[in-house]
Tab-separated table of C-alpha atoms in Angstrom:
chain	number	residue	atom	x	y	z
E	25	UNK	CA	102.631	29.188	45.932
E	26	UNK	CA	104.160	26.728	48.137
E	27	UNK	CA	103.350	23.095	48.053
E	28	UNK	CA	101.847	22.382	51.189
E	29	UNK	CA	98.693	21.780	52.594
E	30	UNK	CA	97.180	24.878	53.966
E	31	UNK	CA	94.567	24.972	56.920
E	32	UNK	CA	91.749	26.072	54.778
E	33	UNK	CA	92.684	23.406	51.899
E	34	UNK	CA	92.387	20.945	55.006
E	35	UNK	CA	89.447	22.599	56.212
E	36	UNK	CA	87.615	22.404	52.611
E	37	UNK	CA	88.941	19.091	52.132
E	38	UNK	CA	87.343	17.846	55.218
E	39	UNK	CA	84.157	19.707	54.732
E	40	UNK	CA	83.758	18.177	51.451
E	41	UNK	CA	84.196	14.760	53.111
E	42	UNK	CA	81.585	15.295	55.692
E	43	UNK	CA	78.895	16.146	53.284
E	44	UNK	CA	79.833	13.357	50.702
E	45	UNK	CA	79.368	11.116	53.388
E	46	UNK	CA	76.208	12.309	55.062
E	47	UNK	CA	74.854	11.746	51.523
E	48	UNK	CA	76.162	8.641	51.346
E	49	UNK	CA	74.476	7.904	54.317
E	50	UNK	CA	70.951	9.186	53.648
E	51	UNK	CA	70.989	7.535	50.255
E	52	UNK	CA	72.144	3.460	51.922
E	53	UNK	CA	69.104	4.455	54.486
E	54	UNK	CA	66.415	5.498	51.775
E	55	UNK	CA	67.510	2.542	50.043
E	56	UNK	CA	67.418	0.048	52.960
E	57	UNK	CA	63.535	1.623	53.782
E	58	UNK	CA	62.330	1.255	49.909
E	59	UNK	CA	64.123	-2.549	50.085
E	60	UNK	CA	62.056	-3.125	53.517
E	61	UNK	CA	59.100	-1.894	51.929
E	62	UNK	CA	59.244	-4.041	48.687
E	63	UNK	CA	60.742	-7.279	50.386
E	64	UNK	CA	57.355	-7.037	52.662
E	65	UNK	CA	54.859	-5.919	49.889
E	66	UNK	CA	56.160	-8.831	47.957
E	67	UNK	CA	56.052	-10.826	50.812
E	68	UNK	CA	52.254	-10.305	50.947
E	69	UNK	CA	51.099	-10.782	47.516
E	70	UNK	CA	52.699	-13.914	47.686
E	71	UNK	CA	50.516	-15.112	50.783
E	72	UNK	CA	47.587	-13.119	49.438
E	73	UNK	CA	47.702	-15.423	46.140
E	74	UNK	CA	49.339	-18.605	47.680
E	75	UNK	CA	48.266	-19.166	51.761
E	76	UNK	CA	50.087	-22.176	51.669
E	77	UNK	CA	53.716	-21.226	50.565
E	78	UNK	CA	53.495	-18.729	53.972
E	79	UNK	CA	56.279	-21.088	55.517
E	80	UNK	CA	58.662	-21.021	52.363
E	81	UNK	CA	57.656	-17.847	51.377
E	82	UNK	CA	58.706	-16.582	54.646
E	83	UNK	CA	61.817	-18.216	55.174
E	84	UNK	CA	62.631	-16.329	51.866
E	85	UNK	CA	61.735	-13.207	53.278
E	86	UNK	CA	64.089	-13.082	55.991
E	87	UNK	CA	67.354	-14.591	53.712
E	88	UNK	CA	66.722	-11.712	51.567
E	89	UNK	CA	65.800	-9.243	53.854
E	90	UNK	CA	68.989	-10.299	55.968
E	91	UNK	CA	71.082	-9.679	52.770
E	92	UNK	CA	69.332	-6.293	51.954
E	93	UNK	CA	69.728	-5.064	55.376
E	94	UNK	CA	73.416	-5.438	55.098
E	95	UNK	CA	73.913	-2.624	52.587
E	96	UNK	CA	73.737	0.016	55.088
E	97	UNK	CA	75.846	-1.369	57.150
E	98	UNK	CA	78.411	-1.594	54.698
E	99	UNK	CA	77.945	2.114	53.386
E	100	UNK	CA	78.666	2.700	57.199
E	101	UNK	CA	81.878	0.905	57.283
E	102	UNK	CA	83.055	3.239	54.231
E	103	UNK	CA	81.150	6.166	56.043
E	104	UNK	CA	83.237	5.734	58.889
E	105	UNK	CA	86.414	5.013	56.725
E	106	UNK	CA	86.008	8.382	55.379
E	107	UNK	CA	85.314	10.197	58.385
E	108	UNK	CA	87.948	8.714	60.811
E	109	UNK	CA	91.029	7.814	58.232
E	110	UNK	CA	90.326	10.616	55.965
E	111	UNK	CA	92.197	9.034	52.591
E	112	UNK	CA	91.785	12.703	50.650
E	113	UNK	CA	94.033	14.112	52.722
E	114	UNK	CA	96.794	12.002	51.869
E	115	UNK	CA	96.109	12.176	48.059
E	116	UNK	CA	95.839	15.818	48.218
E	117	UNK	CA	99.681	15.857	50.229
E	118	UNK	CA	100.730	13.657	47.183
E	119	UNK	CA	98.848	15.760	44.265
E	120	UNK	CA	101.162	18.992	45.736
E	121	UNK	CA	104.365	17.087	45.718
């Protein structure tokens, strides 16, 4: 066996990739939907118990919401990291050396 990277090693290599990704993916989106849904039922216990906190309850809302809906965004980064600069490859050259 020679130590190279074959075509099919590539091939699984990338395949691998592109699924551990779209997981990634689907996971920072289910996440970001159940935060959404939380941050807002939260959101409305808090005016249904307390009408008059609506202006600081809502201004609380949105700093948290703005920091939950960040996550995805930064699962994409890595997403795209993954994709487009494919670091595995490069390990796997240095694993056969």
């Amino acid at each position: 066996m020679e130590n190279t990277l074959t075509p099919e090693m590539i091939t699984q290599i990338y395949s691998s990739t592109s699924l551990g990704v779209s997981v990634m993916l689907a996971a920072a989106g289910l996440g970001s939907a159940l935060g959404w849904g939380l941050i807002c039922m939260k959101y409305i216990e808090g005016i249904a118990r307390q009408p008059e906190m609506l202006p600081a309850l809502r201004i609380q809302m949105f700093i948290t919401a703005g920091l939950m809906e960040s996550f995805p965004f930064i699962v994409l980064a890595f997403a795209m990291y993954f994709v487009f600069a494919n670091p595995f490859i490069g390990a796997a050259k240095a694993a056969l050396v």
